[in-house]
Coordinates of C-alpha atoms in Angstrom, one line a residue:
X159 CA 24.5 23.6 132.9
X160 CA 24.9 26.1 135.7
X161 CA 23.6 29.7 135.4
X162 CA 25.7 32.4 136.9
X163 CA 26.0 36.2 136.5
X164 CA 29.2 37.5 134.8
X165 CA 30.5 40.7 133.2
X166 CA 31.6 40.9 129.6
X167 CA 33.2 43.8 127.6
X168 CA 32.1 44.2 124.0
X169 CA 33.2 46.8 121.4
X170 CA 31.0 47.6 118.5
X171 CA 30.2 50.4 116.0
X172 CA 26.8 51.7 115.3
X173 CA 25.3 54.8 113.5
X174 CA 23.2 57.0 115.8
X175 CA 20.8 59.3 114.0
X176 CA 21.1 62.4 116.1
X177 CA 18.7 65.3 115.4
X178 CA 21.6 67.2 113.9
X179 CA 22.5 64.4 111.5
X180 CA 18.9 64.0 110.4
X181 CA 18.7 67.8 109.7
X182 CA 22.0 67.7 107.8
X183 CA 20.6 64.9 105.6
X184 CA 17.4 66.9 105.1
X185 CA 19.4 70.0 104.1
X186 CA 21.4 68.0 101.6
X187 CA 18.4 67.0 99.5
X188 CA 16.6 70.4 99.7
X189 CA 16.3 72.6 96.6
X190 CA 17.6 76.1 96.7
X191 CA 14.0 77.5 97.3
X192 CA 13.4 75.1 100.2
X193 CA 16.8 75.8 101.6
X194 CA 16.2 79.6 101.5
X195 CA 12.9 79.2 103.3
X196 CA 14.5 77.0 106.0
X197 CA 17.4 79.5 106.6
X198 CA 14.9 82.3 106.8
X199 CA 13.0 80.4 109.5
X200 CA 16.2 79.8 111.4
X201 CA 17.1 83.5 111.2
X202 CA 13.8 84.4 112.8
X203 CA 14.2 81.8 115.5
X204 CA 17.8 82.1 116.4
X205 CA 19.0 85.5 117.6
X206 CA 22.7 84.6 117.2
X207 CA 22.4 84.1 113.5
X208 CA 22.9 87.1 111.2
X209 CA 22.6 87.6 107.5
X210 CA 25.8 88.6 105.7
X211 CA 24.5 89.5 102.2
X212 CA 24.4 93.3 101.6
X213 CA 21.2 94.9 100.2
X214 CA 21.4 97.6 97.5
X215 CA 20.1 100.2 100.0
X216 CA 23.1 99.6 102.3
X217 CA 25.7 100.2 99.6
X218 CA 27.6 103.4 98.8
X219 CA 28.2 104.8 95.3
X220 CA 31.4 102.9 94.8
X221 CA 29.6 99.5 95.4
X222 CA 31.1 98.9 98.9
X223 CA 28.8 98.2 101.8
X224 CA 27.8 101.5 103.4
X225 CA 28.0 102.2 107.1
X226 CA 25.0 102.0 109.4
X227 CA 24.1 105.6 109.7
X228 CA 21.8 106.8 112.4
X229 CA 20.0 110.0 113.4
X230 CA 21.7 112.9 111.8
X231 CA 23.7 110.9 109.3
X232 CA 20.7 109.1 108.0
X233 CA 18.9 112.4 107.6
X234 CA 21.8 113.8 105.7
X235 CA 21.7 110.8 103.3
X236 CA 18.0 111.5 102.6
X237 CA 18.8 115.1 101.8
X238 CA 21.2 114.0 99.1
X239 CA 24.4 115.6 100.4
X240 CA 26.2 112.3 100.4
X241 CA 24.9 111.1 97.1
X242 CA 26.2 114.0 95.0
X243 CA 22.9 114.2 93.2
X244 CA 22.1 117.8 94.1
X245 CA 24.0 120.8 92.6
X246 CA 24.9 122.3 96.0
X247 CA 27.9 122.4 98.3
X248 CA 28.0 119.3 100.5
X249 CA 30.0 121.1 103.1
X250 CA 27.4 123.9 103.6
X251 CA 26.0 124.9 106.9
X252 CA 22.4 123.9 106.1
X253 CA 20.6 121.0 104.5
X254 CA 19.1 121.0 101.0
X255 CA 15.6 122.3 100.5
X256 CA 13.3 122.5 97.5
X257 CA 13.9 126.2 97.3
X258 CA 17.7 125.7 97.3
X259 CA 17.4 123.2 94.5
X260 CA 15.3 125.5 92.3
X261 CA 17.6 128.5 92.8
X262 CA 20.7 126.5 91.8
X263 CA 19.0 125.0 88.8
X264 CA 17.9 128.4 87.6
X265 CA 21.5 129.5 87.7
X266 CA 22.4 127.2 84.9
X267 CA 21.8 127.7 81.1
X268 CA 18.0 128.0 81.1
X269 CA 17.8 128.0 77.3
X270 CA 19.8 124.8 77.0
X271 CA 17.6 123.0 79.5
X272 CA 14.4 124.2 77.8
X273 CA 15.7 122.9 74.4
X274 CA 16.6 119.5 75.9
X275 CA 13.2 119.2 77.5
X276 CA 11.3 120.5 74.4
X277 CA 9.2 122.8 76.7
X278 CA 9.4 126.1 78.5
X279 CA 11.4 126.0 81.7
X280 CA 8.5 127.3 83.8
X281 CA 6.1 124.7 82.4
X282 CA 6.8 122.3 85.2
X283 CA 4.8 120.6 88.0
X284 CA 6.3 121.0 91.5
X285 CA 5.9 117.4 92.7
X286 CA 7.6 118.2 96.0
X287 CA 4.9 120.6 97.1
X288 CA 2.0 118.7 98.6
X289 CA -1.6 120.0 98.0
X290 CA -3.1 118.2 100.9
X291 CA -2.1 117.0 104.4
X292 CA -0.3 118.6 107.3
X293 CA 2.6 120.0 105.2
X294 CA 0.2 122.1 103.1
X295 CA -1.1 124.0 106.1
X296 CA 2.3 125.2 107.4
X297 CA 3.4 128.8 107.1
X298 CA 4.5 129.6 103.5
X299 CA 7.3 131.7 104.9
X300 CA 8.8 129.1 107.2
X301 CA 12.5 128.3 106.9
X302 CA 12.9 125.3 104.5
X303 CA 16.4 124.8 105.6
X304 CA 15.6 122.7 108.6
X305 CA 15.2 125.5 111.3
X306 CA 11.5 124.9 111.7
X307 CA 8.6 122.6 110.7
X308 CA 10.3 119.3 111.6
X309 CA 10.5 117.1 114.6
X310 CA 13.6 117.4 116.8
X311 CA 16.5 115.5 115.3
X312 CA 14.7 115.3 111.9
X313 CA 15.3 116.9 108.6
X314 CA 13.2 120.0 109.0
X315 CA 10.7 121.2 106.4
X316 CA 12.4 119.1 103.7
X317 CA 11.9 116.0 105.8
X318 CA 8.3 116.9 106.3
X319 CA 7.6 117.2 102.6
X320 CA 9.3 113.9 101.8
X321 CA 7.6 112.1 104.7
X322 CA 4.2 113.4 103.6
X323 CA 4.8 112.0 100.1
X324 CA 5.8 108.6 101.5
X325 CA 2.7 108.5 103.7
X326 CA 0.4 109.0 100.7
X327 CA -1.2 112.2 101.9
X328 CA -0.1 114.1 98.8
X329 CA -0.9 113.7 95.1
X330 CA 2.7 113.1 94.0
X331 CA 2.5 109.4 95.0
X332 CA -0.6 108.5 92.9
X333 CA 1.4 106.8 90.2
X334 CA 3.6 105.0 92.8
X335 CA 0.4 103.5 94.3
X336 CA -1.0 102.4 91.0
X337 CA 0.1 98.9 89.9
X338 CA -0.9 97.0 86.9
X339 CA -3.1 94.0 87.6
X340 CA -3.8 91.0 85.4
X341 CA -7.5 90.3 84.9
X342 CA -8.6 86.8 85.9
X343 CA -11.0 84.7 84.0
X344 CA -13.4 84.7 87.0
X345 CA -13.6 88.5 87.2
X346 CA -13.9 88.7 83.4
X347 CA -17.0 86.4 83.5
X348 CA -18.5 88.1 86.5
X349 CA -18.4 91.5 84.7
X350 CA -20.2 90.1 81.7
X351 CA -22.8 88.4 83.9
X352 CA -23.7 91.7 85.6
X353 CA -24.6 93.2 82.2
X354 CA -26.2 90.1 80.6
X355 CA -28.4 88.8 83.5
X356 CA -30.8 91.1 85.5
X357 CA -32.9 88.5 87.3
X358 CA -31.4 88.0 90.9
X359 CA -32.1 84.3 91.0
X360 CA -30.4 83.6 87.6
X361 CA -27.6 85.9 88.5
X362 CA -27.0 83.9 91.7
X363 CA -26.9 80.7 89.6
X364 CA -24.5 82.3 87.2
X365 CA -22.1 83.3 89.9
X366 CA -22.2 79.7 91.3
X367 CA -21.5 78.3 87.8
X368 CA -18.6 80.8 87.3
X369 CA -17.1 79.6 90.5
X370 CA -17.0 76.1 89.1
X371 CA -15.0 77.1 86.0
X372 CA -11.4 75.9 86.1
X373 CA -8.4 77.6 84.8
X374 CA -8.9 76.1 81.3
X375 CA -12.4 77.5 81.0
X376 CA -14.3 74.2 81.6
X377 CA -17.0 73.4 84.2
X378 CA -15.7 71.2 86.9
X379 CA -19.1 69.7 87.8
X380 CA -22.0 68.4 85.7
X381 CA -25.1 70.7 85.7
X382 CA -27.2 67.9 87.2
X383 CA -25.1 67.9 90.4
X384 CA -25.2 71.6 90.5
X385 CA -29.0 71.7 90.2
X386 CA -29.3 69.1 93.0
X387 CA -27.0 71.0 95.3
X388 CA -28.7 74.4 94.7
X389 CA -32.2 72.9 94.8
X390 CA -33.3 74.4 91.6
X391 CA -34.7 72.8 88.4
X392 CA -32.2 71.5 85.9
X393 CA -33.8 73.6 83.2
X394 CA -32.9 76.8 85.0
X395 CA -29.3 75.7 85.3
X396 CA -29.2 74.8 81.6
X397 CA -30.7 78.2 80.6
X398 CA -28.1 80.1 82.6
X399 CA -25.4 77.9 81.2
X400 CA -26.4 78.8 77.7
X401 CA -26.1 82.5 78.5
X402 CA -22.6 81.9 80.1
X403 CA -21.4 80.0 77.0
X404 CA -22.1 83.0 74.9
X405 CA -19.6 85.1 76.9
X406 CA -16.0 86.0 75.9
X407 CA -13.7 84.1 75.4
X408 CA -15.5 81.8 72.9
X409 CA -15.8 78.2 74.2
X410 CA -15.8 79.1 77.9
X411 CA -18.1 77.2 80.4
X412 CA -18.0 74.1 78.3
X413 CA -18.7 70.7 79.7
X414 CA -15.9 69.0 77.8
X415 CA -13.6 69.4 74.7
X416 CA -16.3 68.5 72.2
X417 CA -18.7 71.1 73.8
X418 CA -15.9 73.7 73.8
X419 CA -15.2 73.2 70.1
X420 CA -18.9 73.1 69.2
X421 CA -19.5 76.5 70.9
X422 CA -16.6 78.1 68.9
X423 CA -17.9 76.6 65.7
X424 CA -21.4 77.9 66.3
X425 CA -20.0 81.4 66.8
X426 CA -18.3 81.1 63.4
X427 CA -21.5 79.7 61.9
X428 CA -19.6 76.5 60.8
X429 CA -21.4 73.9 62.9
X430 CA -23.1 72.1 60.1
X431 CA -24.0 68.4 60.2
X432 CA -20.6 67.2 58.8
X433 CA -18.7 69.3 61.4
X434 CA -21.0 68.1 64.1
X435 CA -20.2 64.5 63.2
X436 CA -16.5 65.3 63.3
X437 CA -16.7 66.9 66.7
X438 CA -18.7 64.0 68.1
X439 CA -16.0 61.6 66.9
X440 CA -12.8 63.2 68.2
X441 CA -11.5 59.8 69.2
X442 CA -11.3 58.8 65.6
X443 CA -9.4 62.1 64.9
X444 CA -7.0 61.3 67.7
X445 CA -6.3 57.9 66.1
X446 CA -5.9 59.5 62.7
X447 CA -8.4 57.1 61.3
X448 CA -9.3 59.3 58.3
X449 CA -11.2 56.5 56.5
X450 CA -13.7 56.1 59.3
X451 CA -14.0 59.9 59.6
X452 CA -14.8 60.2 55.9
X453 CA -17.5 57.6 56.3
X454 CA -19.0 59.2 59.4
X455 CA -19.0 62.8 58.1
X456 CA -20.0 61.9 54.5
X457 CA -17.4 64.1 52.9
X458 CA -14.4 63.5 50.5
X459 CA -10.7 63.7 51.4
X460 CA -10.4 67.4 50.5
X461 CA -13.3 68.5 52.6
X462 CA -12.2 66.4 55.5
X463 CA -8.7 67.9 55.5
X464 CA -10.3 71.4 55.5
X465 CA -12.5 70.5 58.4
X466 CA -9.6 69.1 60.4
X467 CA -7.6 72.3 59.7
X468 CA -10.4 74.4 61.0
X469 CA -10.7 72.3 64.1
X470 CA -7.0 72.8 64.7
X471 CA -7.4 76.6 64.5
X472 CA -9.8 76.6 67.5
X473 CA -8.7 77.1 71.1
X474 CA -9.1 73.9 73.2
X475 CA -8.3 75.8 76.4
X476 CA -9.9 79.3 76.2
X477 CA -9.4 80.1 79.9
X478 CA -5.6 79.9 79.6
X479 CA -5.4 83.5 78.3
X480 CA -6.7 85.0 81.6
X481 CA -4.7 85.2 84.8
X482 CA -2.5 82.1 84.4
X483 CA 0.1 81.5 87.0
X484 CA 3.5 82.8 86.0
X485 CA 6.1 80.2 85.0
X486 CA 8.9 80.2 87.6
X487 CA 12.2 79.9 85.8
X488 CA 14.6 77.2 87.0
X489 CA 17.5 78.6 88.9
X490 CA 20.6 76.5 88.5
X491 CA 22.7 75.4 91.5
X492 CA 25.9 74.8 89.4
X493 CA 27.4 76.6 86.5
X494 CA 29.6 74.8 84.0
X495 CA 31.8 77.0 81.6
X496 CA 34.4 76.0 79.1
X497 CA 38.0 77.0 79.6
X498 CA 40.4 78.1 76.8
X499 CA 42.4 74.9 77.3
X500 CA 39.4 72.7 76.5
X501 CA 38.6 71.7 80.1
X502 CA 35.5 72.7 82.1
X503 CA 35.2 75.1 84.9
X504 CA 32.6 74.0 87.5
X505 CA 31.4 76.5 90.1
X506 CA 28.4 76.9 92.5
X507 CA 25.8 79.6 92.0
X508 CA 26.5 81.9 94.8
X509 CA 23.0 83.5 94.5
X510 CA 21.4 80.2 95.7
X511 CA 23.6 79.8 98.7
X512 CA 22.3 81.5 101.9
X513 CA 25.0 83.5 103.7
X514 CA 24.7 83.4 107.5
X515 CA 27.2 83.9 110.3
X516 CA 27.4 83.7 114.0
X517 CA 27.3 87.0 115.9
X518 CA 30.0 86.3 118.5
X519 CA 29.9 89.8 119.9
X520 CA 26.2 89.7 120.5
X521 CA 26.5 86.3 122.2
X522 CA 29.2 87.7 124.5
X523 CA 27.0 90.6 125.4
X524 CA 23.8 88.7 126.2
X525 CA 25.6 85.7 127.9
X526 CA 27.3 88.0 130.3
X527 CA 23.9 89.3 131.4
X528 CA 22.2 85.9 131.7
X529 CA 21.0 85.5 135.3
X530 CA 19.0 82.2 135.3
X531 CA 19.9 78.7 134.3
X532 CA 17.1 78.8 131.7
X533 CA 18.5 81.8 130.0
X534 CA 22.0 80.3 129.9
X535 CA 20.6 77.0 128.5
X536 CA 18.7 78.8 125.8
X537 CA 21.8 80.8 124.7
X538 CA 23.9 77.6 124.7
X539 CA 21.3 75.8 122.6
X540 CA 21.2 78.8 120.1
X541 CA 25.0 78.8 119.9
X542 CA 25.1 75.1 119.2
X543 CA 22.4 75.3 116.6
X544 CA 24.0 78.3 114.9
X545 CA 27.4 76.6 114.7
X546 CA 25.8 73.4 113.4
X547 CA 23.8 75.2 110.7
X548 CA 26.9 77.1 109.4
X549 CA 28.9 73.9 109.2
X550 CA 26.0 72.0 107.5
X551 CA 25.6 74.7 104.9
X552 CA 29.3 74.7 104.2
X553 CA 29.4 70.9 103.9
X554 CA 26.4 70.9 101.7
X555 CA 28.0 73.3 99.2
X556 CA 31.3 71.3 99.2
X557 CA 29.4 68.1 98.5
X558 CA 27.3 69.5 95.7
X559 CA 30.4 70.9 94.0
X560 CA 32.3 67.6 94.4
X561 CA 29.4 65.5 92.9
X562 CA 28.9 68.0 90.1
X563 CA 32.6 68.0 89.2
X564 CA 32.6 64.2 89.0
X565 CA 29.5 64.2 86.8
X566 CA 31.1 66.6 84.4
X567 CA 34.3 64.5 84.3
X568 CA 32.2 61.4 83.4
X569 CA 30.0 63.2 80.8
X570 CA 32.5 65.5 79.2
X571 CA 31.8 64.0 75.8
X572 CA 28.1 65.1 76.1
X573 CA 29.1 68.7 76.7
X574 CA 31.6 68.7 73.8
X575 CA 29.7 66.7 71.2
X576 CA 26.0 66.4 72.1
X577 CA 23.4 64.0 73.5
X578 CA 24.5 61.2 71.2
X579 CA 27.6 60.8 73.3
X580 CA 25.9 60.7 76.7
X581 CA 27.5 57.8 78.6
X582 CA 25.6 55.4 80.8
X583 CA 26.1 56.4 84.5
X584 CA 24.9 55.2 87.8
X585 CA 25.1 56.4 91.4
X586 CA 27.7 53.8 92.5
X587 CA 30.2 55.0 89.8
X588 CA 30.1 58.6 91.1
X589 CA 30.0 57.5 94.8
X590 CA 33.1 55.3 94.4
X591 CA 35.0 58.0 92.5
X592 CA 34.5 60.7 95.3
X593 CA 34.5 58.1 98.2
X594 CA 31.0 58.8 99.3
X595 CA 27.9 56.6 99.8
X596 CA 25.3 56.1 97.1
X597 CA 22.6 57.6 99.3
X598 CA 24.6 60.8 99.7
X599 CA 25.0 61.1 95.9
X600 CA 21.3 60.4 95.4
X601 CA 20.3 63.2 97.9
X602 CA 22.7 65.7 96.3
X603 CA 21.3 65.1 92.8
X604 CA 17.7 65.5 94.0
X605 CA 16.1 68.9 93.0
X606 CA 19.4 70.3 91.8
X607 CA 20.0 71.8 88.4
X608 CA 23.2 72.4 86.3
X609 CA 23.6 75.2 83.7
X610 CA 25.8 74.0 80.8
X611 CA 26.5 75.4 77.3
X612 CA 23.9 72.9 76.1
X613 CA 21.2 74.1 78.4
X614 CA 20.0 73.6 82.0
X615 CA 19.6 70.0 83.1
X616 CA 18.7 68.3 86.3
X617 CA 21.6 66.4 87.9
X618 CA 19.6 63.2 87.6
X619 CA 19.5 63.7 83.8
X620 CA 23.1 62.5 83.6
X621 CA 22.3 59.2 85.2
X622 CA 20.9 56.9 82.6
X623 CA 20.6 53.1 82.2
X624 CA 23.0 51.2 79.9
X625 CA 22.1 49.4 76.8
X626 CA 24.5 46.7 75.7
X627 CA 26.4 47.1 72.4
X628 CA 26.8 44.5 69.8
X629 CA 29.9 42.5 69.6
X630 CA 31.0 43.4 73.1
X631 CA 31.5 47.1 72.5
X632 CA 31.0 50.0 74.9
X633 CA 27.5 50.3 76.3
X634 CA 25.2 53.0 75.2
X635 CA 23.1 55.4 77.3
X636 CA 19.4 55.0 77.2
X637 CA 18.9 58.7 76.7
X638 CA 21.2 58.7 73.7
X639 CA 19.3 55.8 72.2
X640 CA 16.0 57.6 72.7
X641 CA 17.5 60.6 70.9
X642 CA 18.6 58.4 68.0
X643 CA 15.1 56.9 67.7
X644 CA 13.5 60.4 67.5
X645 CA 16.0 61.5 64.9
X646 CA 15.2 58.4 62.7
X647 CA 11.5 59.0 62.9
X648 CA 11.8 62.7 62.2
X649 CA 13.8 62.0 59.1
X650 CA 11.5 59.3 57.7
X651 CA 9.6 59.9 54.4
X652 CA 5.9 59.6 53.8
X653 CA 6.4 56.5 51.6
X654 CA 9.0 54.9 53.8
X655 CA 7.6 54.9 57.4
X656 CA 9.8 53.0 59.8
X657 CA 8.3 50.2 61.9
X658 CA 9.6 49.3 65.3
X659 CA 11.3 46.2 63.7
X660 CA 13.0 48.4 61.1
X661 CA 14.2 50.8 63.8
X662 CA 15.7 47.8 65.7
X663 CA 17.5 46.7 62.5
X664 CA 19.0 50.2 62.0
X665 CA 20.1 50.5 65.6
X666 CA 21.7 47.1 65.6
X667 CA 23.6 48.1 62.5
X668 CA 24.9 51.1 64.5
X669 CA 26.2 48.8 67.2
X670 CA 23.2 49.0 69.7
X671 CA 21.7 45.7 70.9
X672 CA 18.1 46.6 71.6
X673 CA 14.8 44.7 71.6
X674 CA 11.7 45.6 69.8
X675 CA 9.6 46.1 72.9
X676 CA 12.3 48.5 74.2
X677 CA 12.0 50.6 71.0
X678 CA 8.2 50.6 71.5
X679 CA 8.6 51.7 75.1
X680 CA 10.9 54.5 74.2
X681 CA 8.7 55.6 71.3
X682 CA 5.7 55.8 73.6
X683 CA 7.8 57.7 76.2
X684 CA 8.6 60.3 73.5
X685 CA 4.8 60.5 72.7
X686 CA 5.4 59.3 69.1
X687 CA 2.5 57.5 67.5
X688 CA 2.8 54.1 65.9
X689 CA 3.9 53.5 62.3
X690 CA 0.3 53.0 61.2
X691 CA -0.8 56.3 62.6
X692 CA 2.3 58.1 61.3
X693 CA 1.6 56.7 57.8
X694 CA -2.0 58.0 57.9
X695 CA -0.8 61.4 59.0
X696 CA 1.9 61.9 56.4
X697 CA -0.2 60.5 53.5
X698 CA -3.0 62.9 54.4
X699 CA -0.5 65.7 54.7
X700 CA -1.4 66.5 58.3

């Protein structure tokens, strides 16, 4: 067989992952918080991008975007002539001053104003007159109308007073600079340590132990390890720890849950031998094994129930009341509202969509002055990146709206009638309906939330597995089956506890073909105890 060189033409298709395509895929699966941070970074990096949203400070009284005032116009706005807030002629020849405002006010009905304020008219504090700073040293007879006392092009004396108040040199801004702060658990304990311990060595040990307290109020390290690290006897650590455990809130600086409950019971003078035995056997209490607890504690049923009720009144996490992180509310990406004709209106949340545009005029200005090839290449790259980002954001919004609309079309029964009518749904069904790939639908539904009349749900909530129906009927959603299991258990009586086999029989009677192990898995997923533990609870009246 002879070997010889030859030329062949072949035609094929392949997907090339360009940097722009990779970034578009990344944008698609971002949450609204991550997307906002990404766009903010692009606005800082790319000079051709411009934000289009209007701030409240740039709006006029009628709600329309205000013009960009500069120099004299901006000073006029500060004076209040454009706002209509002052009772003076906007067309006057001089700007407003504190003296002008007082004279105009005194021309009104002084008696009516005094009655409305429930005080004498002269019993006021002139917040505009500074008591310290450069403005207080100027001549009292200077013209407040802007003829002296101000910088060239400024607002005169009135501008000086307002600028002094902004800079914090006067006393009028005291309340503005005072903000309410939430006390942290660490600071609360440190303040008590300063009053309770005077020895410098023990105070240093106490500060170190306080640093080891987590947000729940528990020590995050055993005292033996702390003693080894600090190089001090364990007895000193234990002695300081006893002092810390007497601090407020009760139960703080505990080693574990049993220690936390014991500290609170000692403070209430309820830590008797029976209660001590109960605290040392919390595992039996978690299993609702009341028979074993009665034997360990040596009490009857009535005393045991009283002891358990007292345990439940204690705080298992005493540190949660101090300086906890605020819970960030979920901001939905899509709103769903009912129409009068019974259909559903789906729209995007415009507040979560960044608004950016390409500044063509600025690009024309700077590109005309570019002298080197490096400058022209930089501007060309910025232009390309800006155009790509705007197109990607628009495509992302359209894709989210298309996927959300199809989800609502598939799950309209859930919105109208409740979770029992949630249909089984997978990514392929939605992808085939909107002619997209499954991976695209998966990225769209990641970290996105939808606000419906029944609450806020993650888009992935509507995609549930299918459970076959008996006699070949329509399949049921796994989420709907879990909801039915919870309803059955909530409605059971104390003398008729449903076992997993009994639940299987009831569900099969309702047309749901489900196995016993599936019921047990769903029950554990819902954090519902077994039938044995539920029987113990309800018989004991817990």
